[in-house]
CSV table of C-alpha atoms in Angstrom, one decimal:
chain,number,residue,atom,x,y,z
A,1,MET,CA,103.8,-29.7,98.9
A,2,ASN,CA,105.2,-26.9,100.8
A,3,ALA,CA,104.9,-24.7,97.7
A,4,HIS,CA,102.1,-22.5,99.3
A,5,ARG,CA,102.9,-22.4,102.7
A,6,PRO,CA,102.1,-19.1,104.4
A,7,SER,CA,105.0,-17.4,105.7
A,8,GLY,CA,103.5,-14.7,107.8
A,9,GLY,CA,102.1,-12.4,106.0
A,10,GLY,CA,102.7,-9.4,104.5
A,11,PRO,CA,101.6,-7.2,102.5
A,12,ASN,CA,99.8,-8.4,99.3
A,13,ARG,CA,101.8,-7.4,96.0
A,14,HIS,CA,98.7,-8.0,93.9
A,15,PRO,CA,96.2,-5.6,92.8
A,16,LEU,CA,92.9,-6.6,94.2
A,17,ARG,CA,90.2,-6.6,91.7
A,18,PRO,CA,87.4,-5.2,92.2
A,19,ALA,CA,85.2,-8.1,92.3
A,20,GLU,CA,87.8,-10.0,94.9
A,21,LEU,CA,87.6,-7.0,97.2
A,22,ALA,CA,83.9,-5.9,97.8
A,23,PRO,CA,83.4,-9.9,99.5
A,24,ARG,CA,86.6,-8.8,101.5
A,25,GLY,CA,85.7,-5.7,102.8
A,26,LEU,CA,81.9,-6.9,103.7
A,27,VAL,CA,83.9,-9.4,106.4
A,28,TYR,CA,86.2,-6.8,107.4
A,29,LEU,CA,83.5,-4.2,108.1
A,30,MET,CA,81.4,-7.2,109.6
A,31,GLY,CA,84.0,-8.4,111.7
A,32,CYS,CA,85.0,-5.0,113.0
A,33,LEU,CA,81.4,-4.6,114.1
A,34,VAL,CA,80.9,-7.6,115.9
A,35,PHE,CA,84.3,-7.0,117.5
A,36,SER,CA,83.1,-3.8,119.1
A,37,LEU,CA,79.7,-4.9,120.0
A,38,GLY,CA,81.4,-8.0,122.0
A,39,ALA,CA,84.5,-5.2,123.5
A,40,HIS,CA,80.6,-3.2,124.9
A,41,CYS,CA,79.1,-6.5,125.6
A,42,PHE,CA,82.4,-7.0,127.8
A,43,ILE,CA,82.6,-3.8,128.7
A,44,ARG,CA,78.8,-3.5,130.4
A,45,SER,CA,79.0,-7.0,131.8
A,46,ASP,CA,81.7,-5.2,134.7
A,47,LEU,CA,83.9,-8.0,135.1
A,48,GLY,CA,87.3,-7.1,133.9
A,49,THR,CA,88.8,-6.3,131.0
A,50,ASP,CA,91.1,-7.6,128.3
A,51,PRO,CA,95.0,-7.7,128.9
A,52,LEU,CA,94.8,-5.0,127.0
A,53,ASP,CA,93.7,-3.0,128.9
A,54,VAL,CA,94.7,-4.0,131.9
A,55,PHE,CA,98.2,-3.2,130.6
A,56,SER,CA,96.8,-0.1,129.5
A,57,LEU,CA,95.2,0.9,132.9
A,58,GLY,CA,98.8,-0.2,135.2
A,59,VAL,CA,100.7,2.0,132.6
A,60,LEU,CA,98.6,5.0,133.6
A,61,ARG,CA,99.0,4.1,137.4
A,62,HIS,CA,102.4,5.4,136.8
A,63,LEU,CA,102.5,7.8,134.1
A,64,PRO,CA,100.6,10.1,132.7
A,65,LEU,CA,99.4,9.2,129.0
A,66,THR,CA,95.8,7.7,128.2
A,67,ILE,CA,94.2,4.3,127.3
A,68,GLY,CA,94.6,5.0,123.4
A,69,ILE,CA,98.2,6.1,123.2
A,70,CYS,CA,99.2,3.0,125.5
A,71,GLN,CA,97.8,0.5,122.8
A,72,ALA,CA,98.7,2.8,120.0
A,73,VAL,CA,102.3,1.6,121.3
A,74,VAL,CA,101.3,-1.6,122.4
A,75,ALA,CA,100.3,-1.6,118.5
A,76,ILE,CA,103.9,-0.2,116.9
A,77,VAL,CA,105.9,-2.6,118.6
A,78,CYS,CA,103.9,-5.9,117.8
A,79,ILE,CA,104.0,-4.4,113.8
A,80,ALA,CA,107.6,-3.3,114.3
A,81,VAL,CA,108.2,-6.5,115.1
A,82,TRP,CA,105.7,-8.7,112.6
A,83,SER,CA,108.4,-6.2,109.9
A,84,ALA,CA,111.1,-7.4,111.2
A,85,TRP,CA,110.8,-10.4,111.2
A,86,ASN,CA,108.6,-10.8,108.2
A,87,GLY,CA,111.7,-8.2,106.4
A,88,LYS,CA,108.8,-6.4,104.6
A,89,ARG,CA,107.2,-2.9,105.7
A,90,PRO,CA,105.3,-1.7,108.2
A,91,VAL,CA,101.4,-2.1,108.0
A,92,VAL,CA,99.0,1.1,108.9
A,93,SER,CA,96.2,-0.9,108.7
A,94,PRO,CA,95.6,-2.4,111.9
A,95,PHE,CA,95.6,1.2,113.0
A,96,VAL,CA,92.4,2.3,110.6
A,97,THR,CA,90.8,-1.3,112.5
A,98,PHE,CA,91.9,0.8,116.3
A,99,PHE,CA,90.5,3.5,115.0
A,100,LEU,CA,87.5,1.9,113.6
A,101,CYS,CA,86.9,-0.3,116.2
A,102,GLY,CA,87.7,2.0,118.8
A,103,SER,CA,84.7,5.0,118.1
A,104,LEU,CA,82.3,1.6,117.1
A,105,ILE,CA,82.6,1.2,120.7
A,106,ASP,CA,82.3,4.4,121.8
A,107,LEU,CA,79.1,4.0,119.7
A,108,PHE,CA,77.5,1.2,121.5
A,109,GLN,CA,78.9,2.5,125.2
A,110,TRP,CA,76.1,5.5,124.0
A,111,LEU,CA,72.9,3.7,122.5
A,112,ARG,CA,73.5,0.5,125.0
A,113,PRO,CA,72.4,-2.0,123.1
A,114,ALA,CA,74.2,-4.5,125.6
A,115,ASP,CA,71.3,-3.3,127.2
A,116,TRP,CA,68.2,-4.5,125.4
A,117,LEU,CA,69.3,-7.9,125.9
A,118,GLY,CA,68.5,-8.3,129.6
A,119,LEU,CA,71.1,-10.0,130.8
A,120,ARG,CA,74.0,-9.2,133.5
A,121,ASN,CA,77.5,-10.3,134.4
A,122,TYR,CA,78.6,-13.2,133.2
A,123,PRO,CA,75.9,-14.3,130.9
A,124,LEU,CA,76.4,-10.6,129.1
A,125,MET,CA,80.1,-11.1,129.3
A,126,LEU,CA,80.3,-14.7,127.8
A,127,LEU,CA,78.3,-13.2,125.2
A,128,GLY,CA,81.2,-10.8,124.6
A,129,ALA,CA,83.3,-12.8,123.9
A,130,LEU,CA,82.1,-15.7,121.9
A,131,LEU,CA,81.2,-12.6,119.7
A,132,CYS,CA,84.8,-10.4,119.9
A,133,ALA,CA,86.2,-13.8,119.4
A,134,TYR,CA,83.9,-14.4,116.3
A,135,ALA,CA,84.8,-11.1,114.9
A,136,SER,CA,88.8,-11.0,115.3
A,137,ALA,CA,88.4,-14.4,112.6
A,138,LEU,CA,86.3,-12.6,110.1
A,139,ILE,CA,89.0,-9.8,110.2
A,140,ILE,CA,91.6,-12.2,109.4
A,141,MET,CA,89.8,-14.0,107.1
A,142,SER,CA,89.5,-11.1,105.3
A,143,GLY,CA,93.1,-10.1,104.9
A,144,PHE,CA,92.3,-6.3,106.1
A,145,GLY,CA,93.6,-5.0,109.0
A,146,ILE,CA,94.8,-7.7,110.6
A,147,ARG,CA,94.9,-6.3,114.7
A,148,ALA,CA,98.8,-5.6,115.6
A,149,ILE,CA,98.6,-8.3,118.3
A,150,ASP,CA,96.9,-10.7,115.8
A,151,LEU,CA,99.6,-10.6,113.3
A,152,LEU,CA,102.1,-11.0,115.1
A,153,ALA,CA,100.3,-14.1,116.7
A,154,ILE,CA,100.0,-15.1,113.1
A,155,THR,CA,103.9,-15.2,111.8
A,156,MET,CA,104.6,-16.6,115.4
A,157,ARG,CA,102.3,-19.6,114.3
A,158,HIS,CA,103.7,-20.0,111.0
A,159,ARG,CA,107.2,-19.6,111.6
A,160,TRP,CA,107.2,-21.7,115.6
A,161,THR,CA,103.9,-24.2,114.1
A,162,TRP,CA,102.0,-23.5,117.1
A,163,PRO,CA,98.8,-23.5,117.7
A,164,PHE,CA,97.1,-19.8,117.3
A,165,TRP,CA,95.7,-19.6,120.7
A,166,CYS,CA,99.6,-20.3,122.2
A,167,ALA,CA,101.0,-17.8,120.0
A,168,LYS,CA,97.8,-14.8,120.8
A,169,GLY,CA,98.2,-16.5,124.4
A,170,LEU,CA,101.9,-16.0,124.3
A,171,VAL,CA,101.6,-12.2,123.1
A,172,GLU,CA,98.7,-11.1,125.6
A,173,GLY,CA,99.8,-13.1,128.8
A,174,VAL,CA,103.2,-11.1,128.5
A,175,LEU,CA,100.8,-7.7,128.5
A,176,LEU,CA,98.5,-9.5,130.9
A,177,VAL,CA,101.7,-10.4,134.0
A,178,CYS,CA,103.1,-6.6,133.0
A,179,GLY,CA,99.8,-4.4,133.4
A,180,TRP,CA,99.3,-6.5,136.8
A,181,LEU,CA,102.4,-6.2,138.2
A,182,LEU,CA,101.8,-2.5,137.0
A,183,GLY,CA,98.8,-2.3,139.4
A,184,GLY,CA,96.3,-2.9,136.7
A,185,PRO,CA,92.6,-4.4,137.4
A,186,VAL,CA,92.0,-8.1,137.2
A,187,GLY,CA,89.3,-9.8,137.2
A,188,ILE,CA,87.3,-12.7,136.1
A,189,GLY,CA,86.2,-11.3,132.9
A,190,THR,CA,90.3,-11.2,131.8
A,191,VAL,CA,91.1,-14.8,132.0
A,192,ALA,CA,87.7,-15.4,130.0
A,193,PHE,CA,88.9,-13.3,127.3
A,194,LEU,CA,92.8,-14.8,127.2
A,195,VAL,CA,91.3,-18.3,127.4
A,196,PHE,CA,87.5,-18.4,125.4
A,197,VAL,CA,89.1,-15.7,122.6
A,198,ASP,CA,92.1,-16.8,122.0
A,199,LEU,CA,90.8,-20.2,122.2
A,200,LEU,CA,87.7,-20.0,120.1
A,201,ILE,CA,89.4,-17.7,116.8
A,202,GLU,CA,90.8,-20.8,115.1
A,203,PRO,CA,88.1,-23.1,115.5
A,204,PHE,CA,85.8,-20.1,114.0
A,205,VAL,CA,87.8,-19.4,111.5
A,206,ARG,CA,87.2,-23.2,110.1
A,207,PHE,CA,83.6,-23.3,110.6
A,208,ASN,CA,83.7,-20.0,108.1
A,209,ARG,CA,85.8,-21.6,105.7
A,210,ARG,CA,84.2,-25.0,105.6
A,211,PHE,CA,80.3,-24.6,105.8
A,212,LEU,CA,80.1,-20.1,105.6
A,213,ASP,CA,82.1,-20.3,102.5
A,214,ILE,CA,84.4,-17.9,103.6
A,215,PRO,CA,87.8,-17.7,101.9
A,216,ASP,CA,90.8,-17.5,104.1
A,217,HIS,CA,92.9,-14.3,103.2
A,218,GLY,CA,94.5,-14.1,106.9
A,219,PHE,CA,95.9,-17.8,107.9
A,220,ALA,CA,96.1,-19.1,105.1
A,221,VAL,CA,97.3,-17.2,102.1
A,222,THR,CA,100.9,-16.2,101.6
A,223,LEU,CA,101.5,-12.7,101.7
A,224,ALA,CA,97.4,-12.0,103.0
A,225,VAL,CA,98.1,-9.0,104.8
A,226,SER,CA,96.9,-5.8,103.5
């Protein structure tokens, strides 16, 4: 029964057939698009930033860096830990997601689609959190470009049999506390992001698997990460 238990994820050693690659790629791209829209809604709500941005902004109060550099360093650390823990080569696909989502967020910030909804503050923040949670589930299920923090949290989930929200919450909680101690901005939106996004990802994965028949190549498949 344990023969097919996930081992923490890793680069898929078997070449993907075109018939398998296309739907997974579509799920991945949809995840990136929805995540970027959710992040845009979160930013436009003006109620606080996510834990990673709290950390990045806290670092910027002490070092002459950029948010992108700070987040890239966090991603490198998470991937290095994942690589050492699983005995696998580091993966670069999370940086593709990092670049793609960042570019889409910039585009949405220019187009400002959140303003078309007529929502402000708390409703917009909650919508952003829901979109980010659902999008994270799609990206994980695709098995492509899983975000570095999620990649590490999946390994913690597999190794320690923790719920995903607990593993992800631990990593982001450390970033949040460190960022707050460094002077990063913490608001109600920060707490909402930490609670809603982390708690809802795994239920959304189950929903997609059961009701939309989307295969899970992130949580449920051994050596799932490409």
